[in-house]
CSV table of N, CA and C in Angstrom, one decimal:
chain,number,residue,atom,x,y,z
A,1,UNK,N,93.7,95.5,83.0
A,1,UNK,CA,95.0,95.7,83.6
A,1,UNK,C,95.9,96.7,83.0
A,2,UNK,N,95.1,98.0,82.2
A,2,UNK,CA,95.6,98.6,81.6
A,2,UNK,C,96.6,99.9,82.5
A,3,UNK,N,97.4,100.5,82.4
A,3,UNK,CA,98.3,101.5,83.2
A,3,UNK,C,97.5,103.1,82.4
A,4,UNK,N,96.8,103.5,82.8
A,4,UNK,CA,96.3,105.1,82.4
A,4,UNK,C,97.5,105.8,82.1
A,5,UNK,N,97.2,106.6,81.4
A,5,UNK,CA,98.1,107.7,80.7
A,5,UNK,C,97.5,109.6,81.1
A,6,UNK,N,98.3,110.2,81.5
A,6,UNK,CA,98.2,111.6,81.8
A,6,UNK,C,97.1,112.1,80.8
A,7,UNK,N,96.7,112.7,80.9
A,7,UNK,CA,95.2,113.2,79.6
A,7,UNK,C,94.2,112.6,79.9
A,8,UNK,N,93.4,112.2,78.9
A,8,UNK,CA,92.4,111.9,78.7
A,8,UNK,C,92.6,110.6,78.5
A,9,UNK,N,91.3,109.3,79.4
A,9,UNK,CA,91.5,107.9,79.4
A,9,UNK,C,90.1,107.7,79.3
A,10,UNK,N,89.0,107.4,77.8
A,10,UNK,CA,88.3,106.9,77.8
A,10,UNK,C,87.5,105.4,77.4
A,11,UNK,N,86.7,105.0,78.3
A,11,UNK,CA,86.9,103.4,77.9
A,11,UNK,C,85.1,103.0,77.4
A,12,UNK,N,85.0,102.7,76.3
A,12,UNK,CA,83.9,102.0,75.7
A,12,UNK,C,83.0,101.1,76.8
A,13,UNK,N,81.9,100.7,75.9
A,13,UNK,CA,80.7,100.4,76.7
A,13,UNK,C,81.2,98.8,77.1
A,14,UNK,N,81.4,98.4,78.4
A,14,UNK,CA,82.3,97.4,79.3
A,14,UNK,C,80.7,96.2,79.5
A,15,UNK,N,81.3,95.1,79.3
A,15,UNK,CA,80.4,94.1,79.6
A,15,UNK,C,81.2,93.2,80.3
A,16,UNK,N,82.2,94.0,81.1
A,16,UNK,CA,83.0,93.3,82.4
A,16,UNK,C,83.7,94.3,83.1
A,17,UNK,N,83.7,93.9,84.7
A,17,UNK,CA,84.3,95.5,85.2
A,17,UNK,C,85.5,95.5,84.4
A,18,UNK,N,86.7,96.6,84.5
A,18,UNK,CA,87.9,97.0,83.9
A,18,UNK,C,88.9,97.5,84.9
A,19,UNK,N,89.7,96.9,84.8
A,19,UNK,CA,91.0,97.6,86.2
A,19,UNK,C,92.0,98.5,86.0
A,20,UNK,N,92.3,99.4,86.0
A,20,UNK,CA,93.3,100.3,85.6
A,20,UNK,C,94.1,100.8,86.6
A,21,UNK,N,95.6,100.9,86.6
A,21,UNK,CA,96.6,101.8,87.3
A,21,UNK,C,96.6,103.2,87.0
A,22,UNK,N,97.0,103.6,87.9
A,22,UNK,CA,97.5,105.0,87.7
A,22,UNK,C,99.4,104.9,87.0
A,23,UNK,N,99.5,105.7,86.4
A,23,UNK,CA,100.9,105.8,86.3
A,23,UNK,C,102.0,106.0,87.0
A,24,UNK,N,103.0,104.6,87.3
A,24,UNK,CA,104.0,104.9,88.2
A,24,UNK,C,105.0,106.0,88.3
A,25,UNK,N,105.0,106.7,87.2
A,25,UNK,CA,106.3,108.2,87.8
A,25,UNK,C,105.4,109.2,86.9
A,26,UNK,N,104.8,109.5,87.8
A,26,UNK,CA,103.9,110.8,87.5
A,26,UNK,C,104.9,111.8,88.1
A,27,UNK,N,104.7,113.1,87.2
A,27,UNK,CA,105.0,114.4,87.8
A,27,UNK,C,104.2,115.4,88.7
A,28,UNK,N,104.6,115.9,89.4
A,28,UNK,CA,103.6,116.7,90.5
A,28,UNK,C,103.0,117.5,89.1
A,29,UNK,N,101.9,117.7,89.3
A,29,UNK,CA,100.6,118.3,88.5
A,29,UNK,C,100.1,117.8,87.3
A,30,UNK,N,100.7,116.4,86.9
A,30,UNK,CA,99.8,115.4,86.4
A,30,UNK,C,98.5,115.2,86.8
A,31,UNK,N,97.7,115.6,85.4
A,31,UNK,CA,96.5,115.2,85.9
A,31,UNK,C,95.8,113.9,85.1
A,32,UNK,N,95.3,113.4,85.3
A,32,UNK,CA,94.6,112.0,84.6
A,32,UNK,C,92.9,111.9,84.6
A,33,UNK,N,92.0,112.1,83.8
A,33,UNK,CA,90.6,112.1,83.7
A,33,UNK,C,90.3,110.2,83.2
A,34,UNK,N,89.7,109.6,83.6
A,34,UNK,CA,89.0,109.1,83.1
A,34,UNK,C,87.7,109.0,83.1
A,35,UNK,N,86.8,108.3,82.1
A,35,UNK,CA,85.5,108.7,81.5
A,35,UNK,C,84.8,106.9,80.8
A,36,UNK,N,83.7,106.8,81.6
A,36,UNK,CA,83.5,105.5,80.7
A,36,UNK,C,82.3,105.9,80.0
A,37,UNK,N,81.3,105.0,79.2
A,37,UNK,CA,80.5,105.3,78.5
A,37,UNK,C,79.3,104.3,79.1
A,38,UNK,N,78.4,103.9,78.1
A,38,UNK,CA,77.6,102.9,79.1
A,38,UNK,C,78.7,101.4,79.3
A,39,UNK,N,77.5,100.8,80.1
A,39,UNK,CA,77.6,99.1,80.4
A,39,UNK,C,77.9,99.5,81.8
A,40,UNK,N,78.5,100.7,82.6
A,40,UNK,CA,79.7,100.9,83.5
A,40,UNK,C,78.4,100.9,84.6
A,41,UNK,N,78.5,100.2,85.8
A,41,UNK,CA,77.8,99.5,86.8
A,41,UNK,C,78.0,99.3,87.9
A,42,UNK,N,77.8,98.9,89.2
A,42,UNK,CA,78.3,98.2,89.9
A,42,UNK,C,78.8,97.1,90.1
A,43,UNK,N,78.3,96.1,89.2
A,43,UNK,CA,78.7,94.9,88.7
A,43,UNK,C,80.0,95.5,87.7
A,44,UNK,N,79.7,96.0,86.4
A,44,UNK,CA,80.3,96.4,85.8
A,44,UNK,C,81.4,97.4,85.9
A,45,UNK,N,82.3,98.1,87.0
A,45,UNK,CA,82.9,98.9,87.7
A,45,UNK,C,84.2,99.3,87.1
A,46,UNK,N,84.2,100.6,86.6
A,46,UNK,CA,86.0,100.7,86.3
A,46,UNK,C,86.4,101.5,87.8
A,47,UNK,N,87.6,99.8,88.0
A,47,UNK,CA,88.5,100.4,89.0
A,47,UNK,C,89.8,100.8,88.8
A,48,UNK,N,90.3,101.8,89.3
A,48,UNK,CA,91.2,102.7,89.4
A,48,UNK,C,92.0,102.5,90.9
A,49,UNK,N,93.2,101.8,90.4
A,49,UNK,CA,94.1,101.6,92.0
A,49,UNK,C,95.6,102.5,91.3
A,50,UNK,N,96.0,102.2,92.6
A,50,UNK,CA,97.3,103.1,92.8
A,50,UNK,C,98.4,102.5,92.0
A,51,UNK,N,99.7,103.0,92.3
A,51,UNK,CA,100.9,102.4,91.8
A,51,UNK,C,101.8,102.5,93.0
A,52,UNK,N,102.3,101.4,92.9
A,52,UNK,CA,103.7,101.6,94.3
A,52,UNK,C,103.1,102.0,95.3
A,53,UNK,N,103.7,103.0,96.3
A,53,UNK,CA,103.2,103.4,97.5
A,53,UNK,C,102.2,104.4,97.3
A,54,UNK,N,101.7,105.0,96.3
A,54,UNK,CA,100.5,105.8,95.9
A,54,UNK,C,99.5,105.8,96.8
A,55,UNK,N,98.7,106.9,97.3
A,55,UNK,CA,97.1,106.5,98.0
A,55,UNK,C,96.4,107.8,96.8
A,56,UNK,N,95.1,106.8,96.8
A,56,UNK,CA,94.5,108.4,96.0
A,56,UNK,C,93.6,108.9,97.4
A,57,UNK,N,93.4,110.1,97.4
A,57,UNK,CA,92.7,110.7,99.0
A,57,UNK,C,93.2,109.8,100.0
A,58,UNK,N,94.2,108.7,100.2
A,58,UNK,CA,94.7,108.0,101.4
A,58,UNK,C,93.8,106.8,100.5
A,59,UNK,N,93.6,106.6,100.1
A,59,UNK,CA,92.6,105.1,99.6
A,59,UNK,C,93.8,104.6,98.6
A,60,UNK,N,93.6,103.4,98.2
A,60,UNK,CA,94.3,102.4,97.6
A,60,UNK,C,93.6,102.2,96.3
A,61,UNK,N,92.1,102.7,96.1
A,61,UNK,CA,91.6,102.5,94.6
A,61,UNK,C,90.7,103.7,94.9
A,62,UNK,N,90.0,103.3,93.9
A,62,UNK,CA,88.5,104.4,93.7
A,62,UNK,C,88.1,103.6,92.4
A,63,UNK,N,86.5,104.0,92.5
A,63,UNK,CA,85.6,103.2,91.4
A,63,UNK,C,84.3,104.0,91.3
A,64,UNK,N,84.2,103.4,89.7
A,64,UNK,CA,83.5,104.4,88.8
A,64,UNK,C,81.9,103.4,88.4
A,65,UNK,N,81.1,103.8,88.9
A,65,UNK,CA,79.8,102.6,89.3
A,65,UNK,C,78.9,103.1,88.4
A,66,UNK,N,79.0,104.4,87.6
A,66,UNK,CA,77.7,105.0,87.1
A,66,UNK,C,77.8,105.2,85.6
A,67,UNK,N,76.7,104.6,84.9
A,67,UNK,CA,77.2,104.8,83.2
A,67,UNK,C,77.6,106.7,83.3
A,68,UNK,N,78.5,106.6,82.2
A,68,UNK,CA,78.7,107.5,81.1
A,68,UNK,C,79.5,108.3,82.7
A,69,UNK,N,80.0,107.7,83.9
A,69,UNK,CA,80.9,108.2,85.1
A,69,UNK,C,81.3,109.1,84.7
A,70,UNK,N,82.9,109.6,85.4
A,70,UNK,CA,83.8,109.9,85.1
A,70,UNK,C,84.8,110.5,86.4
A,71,UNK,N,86.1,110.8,86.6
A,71,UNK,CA,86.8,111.2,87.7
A,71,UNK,C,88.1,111.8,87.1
A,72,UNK,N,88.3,112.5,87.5
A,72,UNK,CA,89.9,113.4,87.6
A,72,UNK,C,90.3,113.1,88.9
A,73,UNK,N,91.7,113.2,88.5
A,73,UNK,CA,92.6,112.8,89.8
A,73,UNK,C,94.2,113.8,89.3
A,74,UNK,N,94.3,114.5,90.5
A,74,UNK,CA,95.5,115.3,89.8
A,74,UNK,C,96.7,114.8,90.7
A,75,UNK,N,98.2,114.8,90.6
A,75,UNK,CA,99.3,114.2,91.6
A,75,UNK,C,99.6,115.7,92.1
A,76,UNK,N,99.7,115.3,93.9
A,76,UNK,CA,99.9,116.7,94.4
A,76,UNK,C,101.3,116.9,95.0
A,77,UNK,N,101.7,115.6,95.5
A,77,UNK,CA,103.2,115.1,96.1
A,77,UNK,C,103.7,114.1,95.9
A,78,UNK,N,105.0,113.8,96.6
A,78,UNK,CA,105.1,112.4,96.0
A,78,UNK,C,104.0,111.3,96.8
A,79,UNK,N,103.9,110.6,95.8
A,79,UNK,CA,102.7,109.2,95.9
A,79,UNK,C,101.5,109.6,96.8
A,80,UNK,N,101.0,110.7,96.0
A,80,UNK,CA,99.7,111.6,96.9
A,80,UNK,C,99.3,111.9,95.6
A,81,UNK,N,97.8,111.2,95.1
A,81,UNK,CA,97.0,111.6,94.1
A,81,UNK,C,95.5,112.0,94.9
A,82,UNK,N,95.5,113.1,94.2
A,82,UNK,CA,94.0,113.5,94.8
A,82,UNK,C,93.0,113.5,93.3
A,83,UNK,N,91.5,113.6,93.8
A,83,UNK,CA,90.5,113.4,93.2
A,83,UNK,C,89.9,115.1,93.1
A,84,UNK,N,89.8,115.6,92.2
A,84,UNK,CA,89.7,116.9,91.4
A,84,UNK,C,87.9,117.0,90.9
């Protein structure tokens, strides 16, 4: 239930999915990467949902299914994060 931070968000080898926000008052051109290592699965899933009225590409989350994943997401407008 962790809230991500602008930069770099990397999360150790997970032996349970992990949920994360995006940051609620992002600045237009905030970008946010995260990056898992192993354990990260389908079972084991870092999800990535929105904050407030946020969509990322119009979606409400996005999820990271594949060890050693990873995703960028940059803020383009208000509560409009895209995937980079």
């Amino acid at each position: 239930g962790d809230t991500l931070a602008q930069g770099m968000n990397y999360l150790p080898d997970l032996s349970a999915a992990a949920t994360l926000t995006l940051p609620g008052s992002p600045d237009i051109g905030d970008v946010v990467h995260v990056k898992g290592k192993g354990g990260v699965s389908s079972t084991n899933a870092i999800i990535i949902n929105k904050a407030g009225s946020q969509v990322i590409d119009g979606e409400t989350s996005v999820r990271i299914e594949s060890p050693y994943g990873a995703v960028s997401l940059v803020y383009v407008a208000n509560n409009d994060w895209r995937l980079i």
